[in-house]
Amino acid sequence: GESGTGEVVSPFENSAASSTGNDDADEAPLELSPQNVDKVLDEVRPYLVADGGNVSVSKVDTDTGNVYLVLEGACGSCASSTVTMKMGIERVLKENFGSSLGEVVQVEPEVDEGGKPTELTVEAVQGEIDRMAAAISAMGGVVHIVNVDPIGVVEIEFRGPNKVKQGLELALLDVEYVKHVKFVS
């Protein structure tokens, strides 16, 4: 009854050796597919989420090897955070997919409402004010939207320190399609 004993050990030896995976990683890259890319991204996702970001696979072009990712930065569009994220993600994907990986392309998140708004919306202005609301009220300011004109004029009722008012005006002028902020009392 000796015959079986020697063979049972070997698969375990192999798997133990390959799980340390110094050379094996290069020889047998994962197959490039959306599922596998997503699986690899799961490894880095906790770090991104910890930084207030996230990532999702938009599509994987198996012909070119290009991977299209939607990167969500800590504040949506901070270039610096998404660039760092993209570099880190690229490195992880290269380690896993080797030469079958083409380019890692960052794409904008799809907007569900059939594309981006083409004019100024109250939601856009309100969103910006909401983002600053805590800071404004902490400095004793009160903001109320009086009117939002689609052509780009925002009328705001504001009570509070002047420097908060200036900051608010600058932030609102950063909103797409806002051309003028009018303070009314």
mmCIF file with all atom_site columns, C-alpha atoms in Angstrom:
data_model
loop_
_atom_site.group_PDB
_atom_site.id
_atom_site.type_symbol
_atom_site.label_atom_id
_atom_site.label_alt_id
_atom_site.label_comp_id
_atom_site.label_asym_id
_atom_site.label_entity_id
_atom_site.label_seq_id
_atom_site.pdbx_PDB_ins_code
_atom_site.Cartn_x
_atom_site.Cartn_y
_atom_site.Cartn_z
_atom_site.occupancy
_atom_site.B_iso_or_equiv
_atom_site.pdbx_formal_charge
_atom_site.auth_seq_id
_atom_site.auth_comp_id
_atom_site.auth_asym_id
_atom_site.auth_atom_id
_atom_site.pdbx_PDB_model_num
ATOM 1   C CA . GLY A 1 1   ? 0.000   0.000  0.000   1.00 0.00 ? 1   GLY A CA 1
ATOM 2   C CA . GLU A 1 2   ? 2.937   2.330  -0.561  1.00 0.00 ? 2   GLU A CA 1
ATOM 3   C CA . SER A 1 3   ? 1.953   3.578  -4.024  1.00 0.00 ? 3   SER A CA 1
ATOM 4   C CA . GLY A 1 4   ? -0.517  6.332  -3.078  1.00 0.00 ? 4   GLY A CA 1
ATOM 5   C CA . THR A 1 5   ? 1.536   8.080  -0.457  1.00 0.00 ? 5   THR A CA 1
ATOM 6   C CA . GLY A 1 6   ? 4.175   9.833  -2.526  1.00 0.00 ? 6   GLY A CA 1
ATOM 7   C CA . GLU A 1 7   ? 1.692   11.311 -4.990  1.00 0.00 ? 7   GLU A CA 1
ATOM 8   C CA . VAL A 1 8   ? -0.664  12.904 -2.540  1.00 0.00 ? 8   VAL A CA 1
ATOM 9   C CA . VAL A 1 9   ? 1.937   15.383 -1.433  1.00 0.00 ? 9   VAL A CA 1
ATOM 10  C CA . SER A 1 10  ? 2.945   16.851 -4.770  1.00 0.00 ? 10  SER A CA 1
ATOM 11  C CA . PRO A 1 11  ? -0.120  18.950 -5.671  1.00 0.00 ? 11  PRO A CA 1
ATOM 12  C CA . PHE A 1 12  ? 0.138   20.615 -2.288  1.00 0.00 ? 12  PHE A CA 1
ATOM 13  C CA . GLU A 1 13  ? 3.789   21.287 -2.814  1.00 0.00 ? 13  GLU A CA 1
ATOM 14  C CA . ASN A 1 14  ? 3.020   22.916 -6.139  1.00 0.00 ? 14  ASN A CA 1
ATOM 15  C CA . SER A 1 15  ? 0.230   25.069 -4.853  1.00 0.00 ? 15  SER A CA 1
ATOM 16  C CA . ALA A 1 16  ? 2.298   26.125 -1.871  1.00 0.00 ? 16  ALA A CA 1
ATOM 17  C CA . ALA A 1 17  ? 5.096   27.115 -4.190  1.00 0.00 ? 17  ALA A CA 1
ATOM 18  C CA . SER A 1 18  ? 2.868   29.006 -6.588  1.00 0.00 ? 18  SER A CA 1
ATOM 19  C CA . SER A 1 19  ? 0.946   30.850 -3.915  1.00 0.00 ? 19  SER A CA 1
ATOM 20  C CA . THR A 1 20  ? 4.128   32.679 -2.998  1.00 0.00 ? 20  THR A CA 1
ATOM 21  C CA . GLY A 1 21  ? 4.094   33.407 -6.711  1.00 0.00 ? 21  GLY A CA 1
ATOM 22  C CA . ASN A 1 22  ? 7.302   35.256 -7.460  1.00 0.00 ? 22  ASN A CA 1
ATOM 23  C CA . ASP A 1 23  ? 7.794   34.036 -11.008 1.00 0.00 ? 23  ASP A CA 1
ATOM 24  C CA . ASP A 1 24  ? 4.426   32.468 -11.698 1.00 0.00 ? 24  ASP A CA 1
ATOM 25  C CA . ALA A 1 25  ? 2.658   35.811 -11.804 1.00 0.00 ? 25  ALA A CA 1
ATOM 26  C CA . ASP A 1 26  ? 4.506   36.769 -14.956 1.00 0.00 ? 26  ASP A CA 1
ATOM 27  C CA . GLU A 1 27  ? 4.087   33.472 -16.709 1.00 0.00 ? 27  GLU A CA 1
ATOM 28  C CA . ALA A 1 28  ? 0.367   33.012 -16.309 1.00 0.00 ? 28  ALA A CA 1
ATOM 29  C CA . PRO A 1 29  ? -1.408  36.334 -16.372 1.00 0.00 ? 29  PRO A CA 1
ATOM 30  C CA . LEU A 1 30  ? -5.139  36.352 -15.778 1.00 0.00 ? 30  LEU A CA 1
ATOM 31  C CA . GLU A 1 31  ? -7.364  36.381 -18.810 1.00 0.00 ? 31  GLU A CA 1
ATOM 32  C CA . LEU A 1 32  ? -8.375  39.945 -19.566 1.00 0.00 ? 32  LEU A CA 1
ATOM 33  C CA . SER A 1 33  ? -12.127 40.093 -19.013 1.00 0.00 ? 33  SER A CA 1
ATOM 34  C CA . PRO A 1 34  ? -14.470 42.500 -17.233 1.00 0.00 ? 34  PRO A CA 1
ATOM 35  C CA . GLN A 1 35  ? -15.022 39.929 -14.464 1.00 0.00 ? 35  GLN A CA 1
ATOM 36  C CA . ASN A 1 36  ? -11.313 39.469 -13.848 1.00 0.00 ? 36  ASN A CA 1
ATOM 37  C CA . VAL A 1 37  ? -10.611 43.183 -13.999 1.00 0.00 ? 37  VAL A CA 1
ATOM 38  C CA . ASP A 1 38  ? -13.351 43.746 -11.473 1.00 0.00 ? 38  ASP A CA 1
ATOM 39  C CA . LYS A 1 39  ? -11.921 41.020 -9.267  1.00 0.00 ? 39  LYS A CA 1
ATOM 40  C CA . VAL A 1 40  ? -8.492  42.661 -9.330  1.00 0.00 ? 40  VAL A CA 1
ATOM 41  C CA . LEU A 1 41  ? -10.076 46.046 -8.612  1.00 0.00 ? 41  LEU A CA 1
ATOM 42  C CA . ASP A 1 42  ? -11.712 44.528 -5.542  1.00 0.00 ? 42  ASP A CA 1
ATOM 43  C CA . GLU A 1 43  ? -8.224  44.280 -4.072  1.00 0.00 ? 43  GLU A CA 1
ATOM 44  C CA . VAL A 1 44  ? -7.580  48.011 -4.381  1.00 0.00 ? 44  VAL A CA 1
ATOM 45  C CA . ARG A 1 45  ? -11.130 49.238 -3.838  1.00 0.00 ? 45  ARG A CA 1
ATOM 46  C CA . PRO A 1 46  ? -10.850 49.376 -0.013  1.00 0.00 ? 46  PRO A CA 1
ATOM 47  C CA . TYR A 1 47  ? -7.926  51.783 -0.327  1.00 0.00 ? 47  TYR A CA 1
ATOM 48  C CA . LEU A 1 48  ? -9.814  53.986 -2.749  1.00 0.00 ? 48  LEU A CA 1
ATOM 49  C CA . VAL A 1 49  ? -12.943 54.014 -0.620  1.00 0.00 ? 49  VAL A CA 1
ATOM 50  C CA . ALA A 1 50  ? -10.825 54.924 2.389   1.00 0.00 ? 50  ALA A CA 1
ATOM 51  C CA . ASP A 1 51  ? -9.711  57.987 0.434   1.00 0.00 ? 51  ASP A CA 1
ATOM 52  C CA . GLY A 1 52  ? -13.255 58.826 -0.533  1.00 0.00 ? 52  GLY A CA 1
ATOM 53  C CA . GLY A 1 53  ? -12.912 57.468 -4.057  1.00 0.00 ? 53  GLY A CA 1
ATOM 54  C CA . ASN A 1 54  ? -14.135 54.454 -5.974  1.00 0.00 ? 54  ASN A CA 1
ATOM 55  C CA . VAL A 1 55  ? -13.656 52.714 -9.269  1.00 0.00 ? 55  VAL A CA 1
ATOM 56  C CA . SER A 1 56  ? -15.844 50.697 -11.587 1.00 0.00 ? 56  SER A CA 1
ATOM 57  C CA . VAL A 1 57  ? -15.255 48.938 -14.898 1.00 0.00 ? 57  VAL A CA 1
ATOM 58  C CA . SER A 1 58  ? -16.917 50.698 -17.787 1.00 0.00 ? 58  SER A CA 1
ATOM 59  C CA . LYS A 1 59  ? -15.773 48.195 -20.407 1.00 0.00 ? 59  LYS A CA 1
ATOM 60  C CA . VAL A 1 60  ? -12.890 45.968 -21.392 1.00 0.00 ? 60  VAL A CA 1
ATOM 61  C CA . ASP A 1 61  ? -11.874 45.883 -25.033 1.00 0.00 ? 61  ASP A CA 1
ATOM 62  C CA . THR A 1 62  ? -10.412 42.418 -25.418 1.00 0.00 ? 62  THR A CA 1
ATOM 63  C CA . ASP A 1 63  ? -9.050  43.189 -28.908 1.00 0.00 ? 63  ASP A CA 1
ATOM 64  C CA . THR A 1 64  ? -6.833  46.055 -27.839 1.00 0.00 ? 64  THR A CA 1
ATOM 65  C CA . GLY A 1 65  ? -6.525  45.084 -24.191 1.00 0.00 ? 65  GLY A CA 1
ATOM 66  C CA . ASN A 1 66  ? -7.739  48.528 -23.194 1.00 0.00 ? 66  ASN A CA 1
ATOM 67  C CA . VAL A 1 67  ? -9.560  48.777 -19.897 1.00 0.00 ? 67  VAL A CA 1
ATOM 68  C CA . TYR A 1 68  ? -12.032 51.620 -19.490 1.00 0.00 ? 68  TYR A CA 1
ATOM 69  C CA . LEU A 1 69  ? -12.554 52.626 -15.885 1.00 0.00 ? 69  LEU A CA 1
ATOM 70  C CA . VAL A 1 70  ? -14.792 55.120 -14.186 1.00 0.00 ? 70  VAL A CA 1
ATOM 71  C CA . LEU A 1 71  ? -12.773 56.703 -11.400 1.00 0.00 ? 71  LEU A CA 1
ATOM 72  C CA . GLU A 1 72  ? -14.600 58.616 -8.745  1.00 0.00 ? 72  GLU A CA 1
ATOM 73  C CA . GLY A 1 73  ? -12.308 60.904 -6.831  1.00 0.00 ? 73  GLY A CA 1
ATOM 74  C CA . ALA A 1 74  ? -12.824 62.174 -3.347  1.00 0.00 ? 74  ALA A CA 1
ATOM 75  C CA . CYS A 1 75  ? -14.572 65.208 -4.783  1.00 0.00 ? 75  CYS A CA 1
ATOM 76  C CA . GLY A 1 76  ? -15.731 63.865 -8.108  1.00 0.00 ? 76  GLY A CA 1
ATOM 77  C CA . SER A 1 77  ? -13.270 65.595 -10.359 1.00 0.00 ? 77  SER A CA 1
ATOM 78  C CA . CYS A 1 78  ? -10.121 66.395 -8.394  1.00 0.00 ? 78  CYS A CA 1
ATOM 79  C CA . ALA A 1 79  ? -7.494  65.705 -10.991 1.00 0.00 ? 79  ALA A CA 1
ATOM 80  C CA . SER A 1 80  ? -4.802  64.933 -8.456  1.00 0.00 ? 80  SER A CA 1
ATOM 81  C CA . SER A 1 81  ? -6.656  62.200 -6.624  1.00 0.00 ? 81  SER A CA 1
ATOM 82  C CA . THR A 1 82  ? -7.838  60.413 -9.758  1.00 0.00 ? 82  THR A CA 1
ATOM 83  C CA . VAL A 1 83  ? -4.377  60.585 -11.355 1.00 0.00 ? 83  VAL A CA 1
ATOM 84  C CA . THR A 1 84  ? -2.850  58.906 -8.319  1.00 0.00 ? 84  THR A CA 1
ATOM 85  C CA . MET A 1 85  ? -5.662  56.370 -8.278  1.00 0.00 ? 85  MET A CA 1
ATOM 86  C CA . LYS A 1 86  ? -5.202  55.644 -11.960 1.00 0.00 ? 86  LYS A CA 1
ATOM 87  C CA . MET A 1 87  ? -1.473  55.068 -11.555 1.00 0.00 ? 87  MET A CA 1
ATOM 88  C CA . GLY A 1 88  ? -2.023  52.677 -8.680  1.00 0.00 ? 88  GLY A CA 1
ATOM 89  C CA . ILE A 1 89  ? -4.751  50.807 -10.515 1.00 0.00 ? 89  ILE A CA 1
ATOM 90  C CA . GLU A 1 90  ? -2.631  50.586 -13.670 1.00 0.00 ? 90  GLU A CA 1
ATOM 91  C CA . ARG A 1 91  ? 0.181   49.027 -11.686 1.00 0.00 ? 91  ARG A CA 1
ATOM 92  C CA . VAL A 1 92  ? -2.087  46.420 -10.094 1.00 0.00 ? 92  VAL A CA 1
ATOM 93  C CA . LEU A 1 93  ? -3.699  45.548 -13.427 1.00 0.00 ? 93  LEU A CA 1
ATOM 94  C CA . LYS A 1 94  ? -0.295  45.174 -15.097 1.00 0.00 ? 94  LYS A CA 1
ATOM 95  C CA . GLU A 1 95  ? 0.842   42.831 -12.350 1.00 0.00 ? 95  GLU A CA 1
ATOM 96  C CA . ASN A 1 96  ? -2.206  40.660 -12.926 1.00 0.00 ? 96  ASN A CA 1
ATOM 97  C CA . PHE A 1 97  ? -2.730  40.789 -16.684 1.00 0.00 ? 97  PHE A CA 1
ATOM 98  C CA . GLY A 1 98  ? 0.810   41.277 -17.908 1.00 0.00 ? 98  GLY A CA 1
ATOM 99  C CA . SER A 1 99  ? 1.221   42.018 -21.588 1.00 0.00 ? 99  SER A CA 1
ATOM 100 C CA . SER A 1 100 ? -2.431  41.390 -22.451 1.00 0.00 ? 100 SER A CA 1
ATOM 101 C CA . LEU A 1 101 ? -3.265  44.711 -20.795 1.00 0.00 ? 101 LEU A CA 1
ATOM 102 C CA . GLY A 1 102 ? -3.456  47.612 -23.232 1.00 0.00 ? 102 GLY A CA 1
ATOM 103 C CA . GLU A 1 103 ? -4.127  51.088 -21.965 1.00 0.00 ? 103 GLU A CA 1
ATOM 104 C CA . VAL A 1 104 ? -6.019  51.981 -18.847 1.00 0.00 ? 104 VAL A CA 1
ATOM 105 C CA . VAL A 1 105 ? -8.436  54.667 -19.976 1.00 0.00 ? 105 VAL A CA 1
ATOM 106 C CA . GLN A 1 106 ? -10.364 56.844 -17.583 1.00 0.00 ? 106 GLN A CA 1
ATOM 107 C CA . VAL A 1 107 ? -13.910 57.573 -18.719 1.00 0.00 ? 107 VAL A CA 1
ATOM 108 C CA . GLU A 1 108 ? -16.458 59.939 -17.282 1.00 0.00 ? 108 GLU A CA 1
ATOM 109 C CA . PRO A 1 109 ? -19.283 58.415 -15.277 1.00 0.00 ? 109 PRO A CA 1
ATOM 110 C CA . GLU A 1 110 ? -22.420 57.961 -17.322 1.00 0.00 ? 110 GLU A CA 1
ATOM 111 C CA . VAL A 1 111 ? -25.169 60.340 -16.331 1.00 0.00 ? 111 VAL A CA 1
ATOM 112 C CA . ASP A 1 112 ? -28.542 58.659 -16.186 1.00 0.00 ? 112 ASP A CA 1
ATOM 113 C CA . GLU A 1 113 ? -30.697 61.611 -17.103 1.00 0.00 ? 113 GLU A CA 1
ATOM 114 C CA . GLY A 1 114 ? -29.845 61.209 -20.769 1.00 0.00 ? 114 GLY A CA 1
ATOM 115 C CA . GLY A 1 115 ? -26.657 63.225 -20.746 1.00 0.00 ? 115 GLY A CA 1
ATOM 116 C CA . LYS A 1 116 ? -25.494 66.288 -18.898 1.00 0.00 ? 116 LYS A CA 1
ATOM 117 C CA . PRO A 1 117 ? -27.781 69.260 -18.452 1.00 0.00 ? 117 PRO A CA 1
ATOM 118 C CA . THR A 1 118 ? -27.157 71.821 -21.159 1.00 0.00 ? 118 THR A CA 1
ATOM 119 C CA . GLU A 1 119 ? -28.345 74.744 -19.112 1.00 0.00 ? 119 GLU A CA 1
ATOM 120 C CA . LEU A 1 120 ? -28.150 75.878 -15.551 1.00 0.00 ? 120 LEU A CA 1
ATOM 121 C CA . THR A 1 121 ? -30.359 73.919 -13.191 1.00 0.00 ? 121 THR A CA 1
ATOM 122 C CA . VAL A 1 122 ? -31.473 74.645 -9.656  1.00 0.00 ? 122 VAL A CA 1
ATOM 123 C CA . GLU A 1 123 ? -30.119 71.195 -8.712  1.00 0.00 ? 123 GLU A CA 1
ATOM 124 C CA . ALA A 1 124 ? -26.606 72.161 -9.781  1.00 0.00 ? 124 ALA A CA 1
ATOM 125 C CA . VAL A 1 125 ? -26.680 75.331 -7.713  1.00 0.00 ? 125 VAL A CA 1
ATOM 126 C CA . GLN A 1 126 ? -28.315 73.618 -4.756  1.00 0.00 ? 126 GLN A CA 1
ATOM 127 C CA . GLY A 1 127 ? -25.743 70.819 -4.947  1.00 0.00 ? 127 GLY A CA 1
ATOM 128 C CA . GLU A 1 128 ? -22.905 73.316 -4.671  1.00 0.00 ? 128 GLU A CA 1
ATOM 129 C CA . ILE A 1 129 ? -24.575 75.139 -1.785  1.00 0.00 ? 129 ILE A CA 1
ATOM 130 C CA . ASP A 1 130 ? -25.247 71.835 -0.007  1.00 0.00 ? 130 ASP A CA 1
ATOM 131 C CA . ARG A 1 131 ? -21.595 70.973 -0.342  1.00 0.00 ? 131 ARG A CA 1
ATOM 132 C CA . MET A 1 132 ? -20.664 74.188 1.467   1.00 0.00 ? 132 MET A CA 1
ATOM 133 C CA . ALA A 1 133 ? -23.655 74.381 3.778   1.00 0.00 ? 133 ALA A CA 1
ATOM 134 C CA . ALA A 1 134 ? -21.870 73.095 6.859   1.00 0.00 ? 134 ALA A CA 1
ATOM 135 C CA . ALA A 1 135 ? -18.988 75.524 6.401   1.00 0.00 ? 135 ALA A CA 1
ATOM 136 C CA . ILE A 1 136 ? -21.297 78.442 5.708   1.00 0.00 ? 136 ILE A CA 1
ATOM 137 C CA . SER A 1 137 ? -23.460 77.886 8.759   1.00 0.00 ? 137 SER A CA 1
ATOM 138 C CA . ALA A 1 138 ? -20.388 77.275 10.902  1.00 0.00 ? 138 ALA A CA 1
ATOM 139 C CA . MET A 1 139 ? -19.276 80.801 9.991   1.00 0.00 ? 139 MET A CA 1
ATOM 140 C CA . GLY A 1 140 ? -22.712 82.190 10.764  1.00 0.00 ? 140 GLY A CA 1
ATOM 141 C CA . GLY A 1 141 ? -23.987 82.461 7.219   1.00 0.00 ? 141 GLY A CA 1
ATOM 142 C CA . VAL A 1 142 ? -27.470 81.708 5.878   1.00 0.00 ? 142 VAL A CA 1
ATOM 143 C CA . VAL A 1 143 ? -28.066 81.005 2.182   1.00 0.00 ? 143 VAL A CA 1
ATOM 144 C CA . HIS A 1 144 ? -31.305 80.846 0.292   1.00 0.00 ? 144 HIS A CA 1
ATOM 145 C CA . ILE A 1 145 ? -31.708 80.440 -3.467  1.00 0.00 ? 145 ILE A CA 1
ATOM 146 C CA . VAL A 1 146 ? -34.132 83.053 -4.746  1.00 0.00 ? 146 VAL A CA 1
ATOM 147 C CA . ASN A 1 147 ? -34.015 82.281 -8.424  1.00 0.00 ? 147 ASN A CA 1
ATOM 148 C CA . VAL A 1 148 ? -31.958 80.347 -10.963 1.00 0.00 ? 148 VAL A CA 1
ATOM 149 C CA . ASP A 1 149 ? -32.164 81.521 -14.537 1.00 0.00 ? 149 ASP A CA 1
ATOM 150 C CA . PRO A 1 150 ? -31.217 78.818 -17.093 1.00 0.00 ? 150 PRO A CA 1
ATOM 151 C CA . ILE A 1 151 ? -29.093 81.346 -18.971 1.00 0.00 ? 151 ILE A CA 1
ATOM 152 C CA . GLY A 1 152 ? -26.703 81.503 -16.042 1.00 0.00 ? 152 GLY A CA 1
ATOM 153 C CA . VAL A 1 153 ? -27.847 84.055 -13.479 1.00 0.00 ? 153 VAL A CA 1
ATOM 154 C CA . VAL A 1 154 ? -28.220 82.881 -9.894  1.00 0.00 ? 154 VAL A CA 1
ATOM 155 C CA . GLU A 1 155 ? -30.024 85.060 -7.373  1.00 0.00 ? 155 GLU A CA 1
ATOM 156 C CA . ILE A 1 156 ? -29.049 84.341 -3.822  1.00 0.00 ? 156 ILE A CA 1
ATOM 157 C CA . GLU A 1 157 ? -30.281 85.712 -0.555  1.00 0.00 ? 157 GLU A CA 1
ATOM 158 C CA . PHE A 1 158 ? -27.380 85.667 1.856   1.00 0.00 ? 158 PHE A CA 1
ATOM 159 C CA . ARG A 1 159 ? -26.937 86.792 5.406   1.00 0.00 ? 159 ARG A CA 1
ATOM 160 C CA . GLY A 1 160 ? -23.577 86.504 7.060   1.00 0.00 ? 160 GLY A CA 1
ATOM 161 C CA . PRO A 1 161 ? -19.926 87.597 6.956   1.00 0.00 ? 161 PRO A CA 1
ATOM 162 C CA . ASN A 1 162 ? -18.696 89.214 3.784   1.00 0.00 ? 162 ASN A CA 1
ATOM 163 C CA . LYS A 1 163 ? -15.781 86.828 3.283   1.00 0.00 ? 163 LYS A CA 1
ATOM 164 C CA . VAL A 1 164 ? -18.194 83.880 3.352   1.00 0.00 ? 164 VAL A CA 1
ATOM 165 C CA . LYS A 1 165 ? -20.281 85.689 0.752   1.00 0.00 ? 165 LYS A CA 1
ATOM 166 C CA . GLN A 1 166 ? -17.218 86.101 -1.472  1.00 0.00 ? 166 GLN A CA 1
ATOM 167 C CA . GLY A 1 167 ? -16.302 82.446 -1.080  1.00 0.00 ? 167 GLY A CA 1
ATOM 168 C CA . LEU A 1 168 ? -19.846 81.437 -1.906  1.00 0.00 ? 168 LEU A CA 1
ATOM 169 C CA . GLU A 1 169 ? -19.858 83.630 -4.999  1.00 0.00 ? 169 GLU A CA 1
ATOM 170 C CA . LEU A 1 170 ? -16.586 82.148 -6.253  1.00 0.00 ? 170 LEU A CA 1
ATOM 171 C CA . ALA A 1 171 ? -17.805 78.607 -5.628  1.00 0.00 ? 171 ALA A CA 1
ATOM 172 C CA . LEU A 1 172 ? -21.057 79.230 -7.469  1.00 0.00 ? 172 LEU A CA 1
ATOM 173 C CA . LEU A 1 173 ? -19.229 80.798 -10.399 1.00 0.00 ? 173 LEU A CA 1
ATOM 174 C CA . ASP A 1 174 ? -17.360 77.498 -10.629 1.00 0.00 ? 174 ASP A CA 1
ATOM 175 C CA . VAL A 1 175 ? -20.604 75.670 -11.296 1.00 0.00 ? 175 VAL A CA 1
ATOM 176 C CA . GLU A 1 176 ? -21.017 74.961 -14.971 1.00 0.00 ? 176 GLU A CA 1
ATOM 177 C CA . TYR A 1 177 ? -23.220 77.488 -16.790 1.00 0.00 ? 177 TYR A CA 1
ATOM 178 C CA . VAL A 1 178 ? -23.214 79.993 -13.916 1.00 0.00 ? 178 VAL A CA 1
ATOM 179 C CA . LYS A 1 179 ? -22.264 83.345 -15.404 1.00 0.00 ? 179 LYS A CA 1
ATOM 180 C CA . HIS A 1 180 ? -23.368 85.749 -12.713 1.00 0.00 ? 180 HIS A CA 1
ATOM 181 C CA . VAL A 1 181 ? -24.223 85.566 -9.042  1.00 0.00 ? 181 VAL A CA 1
ATOM 182 C CA . LYS A 1 182 ? -26.593 88.244 -7.869  1.00 0.00 ? 182 LYS A CA 1
ATOM 183 C CA . PHE A 1 183 ? -27.094 88.808 -4.161  1.00 0.00 ? 183 PHE A CA 1
ATOM 184 C CA . VAL A 1 184 ? -30.540 90.084 -3.312  1.00 0.00 ? 184 VAL A CA 1
ATOM 185 C CA . SER A 1 185 ? -31.841 90.953 0.100   1.00 0.00 ? 185 SER A CA 1
#
